[in-house]
Coordinates of C-alpha atoms in Angstrom, one line a residue:
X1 CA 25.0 -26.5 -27.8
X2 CA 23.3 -26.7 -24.1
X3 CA 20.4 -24.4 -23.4
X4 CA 21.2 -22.4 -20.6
X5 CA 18.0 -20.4 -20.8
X6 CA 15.6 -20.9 -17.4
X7 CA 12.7 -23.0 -17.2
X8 CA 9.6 -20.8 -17.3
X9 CA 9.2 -16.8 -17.8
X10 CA 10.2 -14.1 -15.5
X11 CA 6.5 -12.4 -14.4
X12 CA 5.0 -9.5 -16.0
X13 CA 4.7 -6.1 -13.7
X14 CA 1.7 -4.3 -14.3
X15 CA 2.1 -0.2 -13.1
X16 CA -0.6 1.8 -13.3
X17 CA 0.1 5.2 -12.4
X18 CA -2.8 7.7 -11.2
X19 CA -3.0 11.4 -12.3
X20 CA -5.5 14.1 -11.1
X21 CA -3.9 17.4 -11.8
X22 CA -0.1 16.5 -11.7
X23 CA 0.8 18.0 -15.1
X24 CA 4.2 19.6 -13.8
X25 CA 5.2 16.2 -12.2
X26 CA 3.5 13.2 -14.6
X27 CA 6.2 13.3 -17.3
X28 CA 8.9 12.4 -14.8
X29 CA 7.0 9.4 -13.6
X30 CA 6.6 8.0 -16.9
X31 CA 10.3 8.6 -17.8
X32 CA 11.3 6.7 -14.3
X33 CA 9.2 3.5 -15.8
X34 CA 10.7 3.9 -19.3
X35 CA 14.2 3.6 -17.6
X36 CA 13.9 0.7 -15.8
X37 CA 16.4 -2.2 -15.8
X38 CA 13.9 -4.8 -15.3
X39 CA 11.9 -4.7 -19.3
X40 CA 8.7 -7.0 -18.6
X41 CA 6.2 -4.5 -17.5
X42 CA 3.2 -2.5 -19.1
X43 CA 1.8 0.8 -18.2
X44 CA -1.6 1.8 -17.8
X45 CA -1.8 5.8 -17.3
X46 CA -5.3 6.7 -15.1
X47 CA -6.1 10.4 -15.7
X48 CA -8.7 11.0 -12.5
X49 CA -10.6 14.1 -14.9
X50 CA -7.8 16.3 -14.1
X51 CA -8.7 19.9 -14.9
X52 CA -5.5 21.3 -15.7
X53 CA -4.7 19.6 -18.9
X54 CA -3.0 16.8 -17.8
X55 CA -4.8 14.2 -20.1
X56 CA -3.7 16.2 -23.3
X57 CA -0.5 16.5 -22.0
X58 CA 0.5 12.6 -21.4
X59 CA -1.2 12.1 -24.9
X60 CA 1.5 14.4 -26.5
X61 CA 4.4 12.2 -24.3
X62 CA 2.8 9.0 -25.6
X63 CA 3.2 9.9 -29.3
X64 CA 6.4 11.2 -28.7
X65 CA 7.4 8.0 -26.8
X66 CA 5.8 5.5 -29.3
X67 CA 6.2 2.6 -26.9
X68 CA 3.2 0.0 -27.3
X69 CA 3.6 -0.3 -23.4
X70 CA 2.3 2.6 -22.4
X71 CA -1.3 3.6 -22.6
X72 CA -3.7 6.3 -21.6
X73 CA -7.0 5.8 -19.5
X74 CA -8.6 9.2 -19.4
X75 CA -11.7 9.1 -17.0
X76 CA -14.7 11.7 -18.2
X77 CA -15.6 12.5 -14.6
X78 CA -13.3 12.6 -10.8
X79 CA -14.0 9.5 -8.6
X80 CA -11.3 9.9 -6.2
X81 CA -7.8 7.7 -6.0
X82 CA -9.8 4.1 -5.5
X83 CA -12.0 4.5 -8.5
X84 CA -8.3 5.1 -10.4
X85 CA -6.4 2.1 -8.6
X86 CA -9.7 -0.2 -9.6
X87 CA -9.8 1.2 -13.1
X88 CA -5.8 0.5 -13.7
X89 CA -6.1 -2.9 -12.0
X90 CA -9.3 -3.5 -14.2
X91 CA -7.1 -2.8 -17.3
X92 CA -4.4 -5.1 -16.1
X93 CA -3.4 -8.6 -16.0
X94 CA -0.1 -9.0 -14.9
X95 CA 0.9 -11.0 -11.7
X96 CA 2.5 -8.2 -9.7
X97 CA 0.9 -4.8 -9.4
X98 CA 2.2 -1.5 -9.2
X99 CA 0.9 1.7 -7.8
X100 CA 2.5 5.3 -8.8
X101 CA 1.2 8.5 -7.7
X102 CA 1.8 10.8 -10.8
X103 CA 3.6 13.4 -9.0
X104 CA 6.4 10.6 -7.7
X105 CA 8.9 8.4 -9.8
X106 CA 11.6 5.6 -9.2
X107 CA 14.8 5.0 -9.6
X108 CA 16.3 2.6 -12.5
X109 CA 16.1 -0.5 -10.0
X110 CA 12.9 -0.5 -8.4
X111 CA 11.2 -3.3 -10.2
X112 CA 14.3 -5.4 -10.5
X113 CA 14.4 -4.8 -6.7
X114 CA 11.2 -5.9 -5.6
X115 CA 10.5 -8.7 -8.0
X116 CA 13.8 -10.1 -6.6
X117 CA 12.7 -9.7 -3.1
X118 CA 9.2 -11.2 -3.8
X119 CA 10.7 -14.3 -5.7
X120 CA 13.0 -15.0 -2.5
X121 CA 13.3 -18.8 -1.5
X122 CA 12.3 -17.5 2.0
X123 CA 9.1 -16.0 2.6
X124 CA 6.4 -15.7 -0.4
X125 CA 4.7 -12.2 0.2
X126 CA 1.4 -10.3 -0.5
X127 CA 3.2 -7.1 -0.9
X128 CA 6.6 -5.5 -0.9
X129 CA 7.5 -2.2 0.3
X130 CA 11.2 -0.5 -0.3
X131 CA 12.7 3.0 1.3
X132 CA 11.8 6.5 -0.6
X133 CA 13.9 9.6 -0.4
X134 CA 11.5 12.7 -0.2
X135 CA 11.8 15.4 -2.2
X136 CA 10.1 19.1 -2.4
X137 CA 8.0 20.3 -5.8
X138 CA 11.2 21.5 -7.4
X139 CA 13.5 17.9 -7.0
X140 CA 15.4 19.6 -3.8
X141 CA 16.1 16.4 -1.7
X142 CA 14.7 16.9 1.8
X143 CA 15.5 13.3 3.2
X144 CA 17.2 10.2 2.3
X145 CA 14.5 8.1 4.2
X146 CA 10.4 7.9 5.2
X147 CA 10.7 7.0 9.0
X148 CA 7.8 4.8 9.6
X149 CA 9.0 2.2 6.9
X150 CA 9.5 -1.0 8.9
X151 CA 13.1 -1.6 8.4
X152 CA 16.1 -2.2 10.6
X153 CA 17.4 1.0 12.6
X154 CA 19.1 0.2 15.4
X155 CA 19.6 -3.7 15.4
X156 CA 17.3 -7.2 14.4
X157 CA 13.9 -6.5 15.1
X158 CA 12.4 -9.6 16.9
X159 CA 9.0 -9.5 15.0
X160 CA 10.6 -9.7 11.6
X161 CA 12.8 -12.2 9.4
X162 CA 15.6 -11.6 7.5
X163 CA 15.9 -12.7 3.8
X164 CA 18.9 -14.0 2.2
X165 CA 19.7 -12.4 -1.0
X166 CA 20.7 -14.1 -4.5
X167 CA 19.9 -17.5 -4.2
X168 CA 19.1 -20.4 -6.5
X169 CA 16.3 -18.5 -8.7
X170 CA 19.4 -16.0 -9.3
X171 CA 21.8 -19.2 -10.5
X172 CA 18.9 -20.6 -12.8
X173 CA 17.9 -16.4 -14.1
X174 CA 20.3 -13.8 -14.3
X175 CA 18.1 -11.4 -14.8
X176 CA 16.1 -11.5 -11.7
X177 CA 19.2 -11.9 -9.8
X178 CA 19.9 -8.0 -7.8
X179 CA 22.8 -7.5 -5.2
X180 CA 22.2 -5.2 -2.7
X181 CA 23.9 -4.4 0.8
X182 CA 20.7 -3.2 2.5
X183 CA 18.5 -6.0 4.0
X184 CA 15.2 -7.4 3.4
X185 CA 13.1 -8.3 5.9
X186 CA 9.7 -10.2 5.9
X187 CA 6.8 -9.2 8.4
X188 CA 3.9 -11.7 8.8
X189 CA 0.2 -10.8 8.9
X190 CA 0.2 -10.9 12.9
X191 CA 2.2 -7.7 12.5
X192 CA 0.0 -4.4 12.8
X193 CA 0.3 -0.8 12.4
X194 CA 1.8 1.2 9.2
X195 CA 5.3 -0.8 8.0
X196 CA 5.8 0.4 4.4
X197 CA 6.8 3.8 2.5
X198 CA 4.0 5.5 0.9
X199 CA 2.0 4.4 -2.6
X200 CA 4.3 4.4 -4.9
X201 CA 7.1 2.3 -3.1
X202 CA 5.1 -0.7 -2.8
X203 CA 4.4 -3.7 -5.2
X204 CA 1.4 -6.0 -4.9
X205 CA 0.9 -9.9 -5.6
X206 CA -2.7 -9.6 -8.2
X207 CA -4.1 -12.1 -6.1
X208 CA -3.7 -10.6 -2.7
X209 CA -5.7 -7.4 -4.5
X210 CA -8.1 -9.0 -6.1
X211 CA -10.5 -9.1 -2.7
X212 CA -9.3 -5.9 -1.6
X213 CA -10.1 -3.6 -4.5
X214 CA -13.4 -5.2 -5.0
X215 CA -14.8 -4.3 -1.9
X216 CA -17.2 -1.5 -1.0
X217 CA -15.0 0.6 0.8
X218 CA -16.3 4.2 1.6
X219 CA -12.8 6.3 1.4
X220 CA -12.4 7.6 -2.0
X221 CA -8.4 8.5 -0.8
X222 CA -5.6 7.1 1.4
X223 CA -6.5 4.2 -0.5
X224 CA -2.8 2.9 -0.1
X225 CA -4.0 2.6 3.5
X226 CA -6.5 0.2 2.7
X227 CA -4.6 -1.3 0.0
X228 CA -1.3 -2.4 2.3
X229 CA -3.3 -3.1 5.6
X230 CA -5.8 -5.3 4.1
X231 CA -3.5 -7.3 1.4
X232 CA -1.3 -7.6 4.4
X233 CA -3.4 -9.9 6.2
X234 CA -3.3 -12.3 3.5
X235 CA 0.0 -13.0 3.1
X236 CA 2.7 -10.5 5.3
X237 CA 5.3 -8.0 3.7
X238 CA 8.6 -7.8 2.6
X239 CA 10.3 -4.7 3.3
X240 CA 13.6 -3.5 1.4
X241 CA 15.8 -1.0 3.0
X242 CA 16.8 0.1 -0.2
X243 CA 15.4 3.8 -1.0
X244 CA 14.3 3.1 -4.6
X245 CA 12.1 5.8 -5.7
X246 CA 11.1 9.7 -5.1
X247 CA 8.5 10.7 -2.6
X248 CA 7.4 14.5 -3.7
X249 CA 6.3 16.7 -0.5
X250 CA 4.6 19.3 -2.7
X251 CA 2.1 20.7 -0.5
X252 CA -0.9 19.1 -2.8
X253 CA -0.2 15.5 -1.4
X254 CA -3.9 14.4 -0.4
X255 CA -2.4 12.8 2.9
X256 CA 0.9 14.9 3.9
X257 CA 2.4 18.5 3.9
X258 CA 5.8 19.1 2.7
X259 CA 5.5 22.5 4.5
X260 CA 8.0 23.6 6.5
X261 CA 9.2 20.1 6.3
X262 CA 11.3 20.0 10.0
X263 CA 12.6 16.1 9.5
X264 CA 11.4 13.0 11.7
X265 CA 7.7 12.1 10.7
X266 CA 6.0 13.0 7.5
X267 CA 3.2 15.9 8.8
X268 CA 0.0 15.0 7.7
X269 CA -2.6 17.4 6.5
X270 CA -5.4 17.9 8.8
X271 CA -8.1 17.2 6.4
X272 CA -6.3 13.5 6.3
X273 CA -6.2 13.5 9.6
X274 CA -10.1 13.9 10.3
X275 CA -10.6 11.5 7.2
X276 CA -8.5 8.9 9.5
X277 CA -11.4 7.2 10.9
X278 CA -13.3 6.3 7.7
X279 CA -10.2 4.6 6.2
X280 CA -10.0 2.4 10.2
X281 CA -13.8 1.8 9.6
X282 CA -13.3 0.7 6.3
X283 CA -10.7 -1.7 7.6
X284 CA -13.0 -2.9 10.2
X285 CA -15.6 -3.8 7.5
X286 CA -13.2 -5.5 5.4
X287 CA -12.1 -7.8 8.3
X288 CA -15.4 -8.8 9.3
X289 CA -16.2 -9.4 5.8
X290 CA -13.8 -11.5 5.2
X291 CA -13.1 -13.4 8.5
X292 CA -13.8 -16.3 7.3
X293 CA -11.0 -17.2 5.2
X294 CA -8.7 -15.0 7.0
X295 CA -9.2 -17.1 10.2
X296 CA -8.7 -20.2 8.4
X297 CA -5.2 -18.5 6.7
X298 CA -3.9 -17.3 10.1
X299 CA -5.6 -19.3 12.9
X300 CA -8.7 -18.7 15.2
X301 CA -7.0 -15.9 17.0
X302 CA -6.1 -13.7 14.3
X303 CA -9.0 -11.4 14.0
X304 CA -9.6 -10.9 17.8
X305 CA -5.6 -10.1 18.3
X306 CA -5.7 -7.7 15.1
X307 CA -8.9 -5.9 15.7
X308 CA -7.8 -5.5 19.7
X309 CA -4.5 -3.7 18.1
X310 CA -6.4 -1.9 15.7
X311 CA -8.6 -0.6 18.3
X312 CA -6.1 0.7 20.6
X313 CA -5.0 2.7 17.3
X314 CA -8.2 4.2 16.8
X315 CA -10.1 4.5 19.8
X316 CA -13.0 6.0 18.3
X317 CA -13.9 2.4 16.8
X318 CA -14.5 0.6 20.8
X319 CA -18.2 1.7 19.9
X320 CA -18.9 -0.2 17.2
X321 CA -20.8 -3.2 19.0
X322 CA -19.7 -5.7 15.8
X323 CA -16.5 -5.8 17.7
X324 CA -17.7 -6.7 21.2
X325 CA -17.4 -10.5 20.9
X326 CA -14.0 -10.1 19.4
X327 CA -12.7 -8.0 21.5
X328 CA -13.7 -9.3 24.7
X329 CA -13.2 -13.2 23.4
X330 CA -12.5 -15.5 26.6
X331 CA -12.7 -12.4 28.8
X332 CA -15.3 -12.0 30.8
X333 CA -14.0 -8.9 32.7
X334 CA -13.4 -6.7 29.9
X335 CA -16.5 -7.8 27.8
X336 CA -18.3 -6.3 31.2
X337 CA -16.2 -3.3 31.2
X338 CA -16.8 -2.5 27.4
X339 CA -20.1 -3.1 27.8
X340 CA -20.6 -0.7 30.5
X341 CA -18.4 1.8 29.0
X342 CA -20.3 1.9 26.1
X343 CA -23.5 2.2 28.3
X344 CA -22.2 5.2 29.2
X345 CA -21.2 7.0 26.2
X346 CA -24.5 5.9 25.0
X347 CA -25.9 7.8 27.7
X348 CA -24.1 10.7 28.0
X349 CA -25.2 11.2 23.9
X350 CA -22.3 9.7 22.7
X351 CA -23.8 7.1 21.1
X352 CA -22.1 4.4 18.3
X353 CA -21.2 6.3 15.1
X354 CA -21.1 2.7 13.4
X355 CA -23.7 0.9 11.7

């Protein structure tokens, strides 16, 4: 009889989903990974010290459960949602990583989904982010998508590239294969600004991580924000159109309000808000970390072109004199003009908040 079966094994997903006082919300997440239709995952459950019993609680689920694939880290003390996404990762070995806030939760499809979109015969990836619906505290669905997610609206968009779905990988394994009528699309590393869904909609190659959650970053939240921007520049994104999980607007989120929730934009709290410029410094200090070996992936004009974007973003950053020679590469004129200007500000008591 003639072995049909593929050549090699389809990947392991690693999720790790990260708790700190979510105990209304954490069994549901859980649940949503038990159900999915892709099998070849383990779960690695980070409980950030949560002070409402939280830890006790998913104990109780996992003896209930009995499945080998789950597991509880329970930290003794709070270091914030990067010390969780390190721990997980730590505990992990899979090739493709999965972040899920414990307060969210997917829909049957979401892994199937992404690892078919990552395993395209297009574009290879660093990360992959698909549509959410949100939701408020009690399940009530507020929207059926998370506006600044990168995908089609209104027509192609010239910066992106579509990907074909199915495909030879889906003749040689059926069980990666995944039909879907709503388009992929990849977005290379020259592309800046948010493109994906929050957190928990968006599935990591280990590899593009591995630099990422390693370095010293000084933000202890929004860490998806460092996360997606800096494994970005590795290796671009794929974003699916498909909403695939649950997005909770609780009024506890650490980065958004689901207050009064009036459609359009997410609002974000104002605590996140003020906490915006630590998470662009930290991207600053990541890039001129590491580039090196991102010049070398993208070309000699990569860092200048992102940092000049990234800057326009957050204008608070044109002080930092690290980014004078970028900035003003080739351009006489405005390496004068920032110079001056930052004469000024110097002057007038304004003077670099960067060290």
């Amino acid at each position: 009889m003639e072995d049909k079966s593929p050549p090699f094994e389809l990947p392991r997903v690693a999720v790790v989903i990260t708790c700190y006082n979510y105990r209304p919300y954490v069994e549901q997440a859980i649940r949503s990974v038990l159900a999915q239709t892709y099998r070849n995952w383990d779960c690695v459950i980070v409980d950030d010290a949560s002070t409402d019993g939280s830890a006790d609680h998913i104990r109780q689920l996992l003896a209930a459960i009995d499945d080998p694939r789950l597991r509880l880290l329970a930290r003794s003390q709070n270091g914030g949602q990067i010390t969780g996404f390190r721990d997980g990762f730590a505990a992990t070995d899979a090739p493709f990583v999965v972040f899920l806030d414990a307060d969210d939760a997917w829909l049957p499809d979401f892994l199937l989904a992404h690892l078919s979109a990552h395993l395209n015969a297009t574009h290879s990836a660093a990360l992959s982010s698909s549509d959410v619906f949100l939701v408020d505290g009690g399940g009530t669905l507020l929207s059926g998508t998370f506006l600044p997610l990168r995908k089609p609206r209104s027509g192609p968009d010239g910066n992106g590239v579509a990907i074909a779905p199915g495909g030879q990988l889906a003749g040689i394994a059926s069980g990666i294969a995944y039909a879907s009528e709503h388009p992929v699309t990849y977005f290379a590393p020259a592309t800046t600004g948010w493109l994906w869904s929050p957190c928990s909609a968006i599935m990591y190659r280990r590899g593009a991580l591995e630099s990422v959650l390693s370095f010293p970053f000084k933000a202890k939240m929004g860490t998806d924000y460092l996360t997606a921007t800096c494994a970005h520049l590795a290796g671009g994104s794929l974003i699916l159109s498909e909403g695939l999980g649950l997005y909770r607007l609780h009024g506890s989120n650490q980065s958004s309000t689901g207050a009064g929730f009036a459609g359009g934009h997410v609002r974000q709290t104002p605590a996140y808000r003020a906490y915006r410029s630590t998470l662009a410094a930290d991207v600053v200090n990541y890039v001129l970390e590491n580039s090196a070996w991102l010049s070398d992936l993208n070309g000699r004009n990569f860092i200048p072109a992102f940092l000049t974007q990234h800057v326009r973003q957050f204008r608070e950053l044109a002080d930092d004199p690290r980014l004078m020679r970028h900035l003003t590469r080739g351009r006489p004129w405005r390496w004068l003009r920032m110079h001056v200007g930052h004469w000024l500000r110097r002057l007038g008591g304004r003077g670099s908040t960067r060290s």
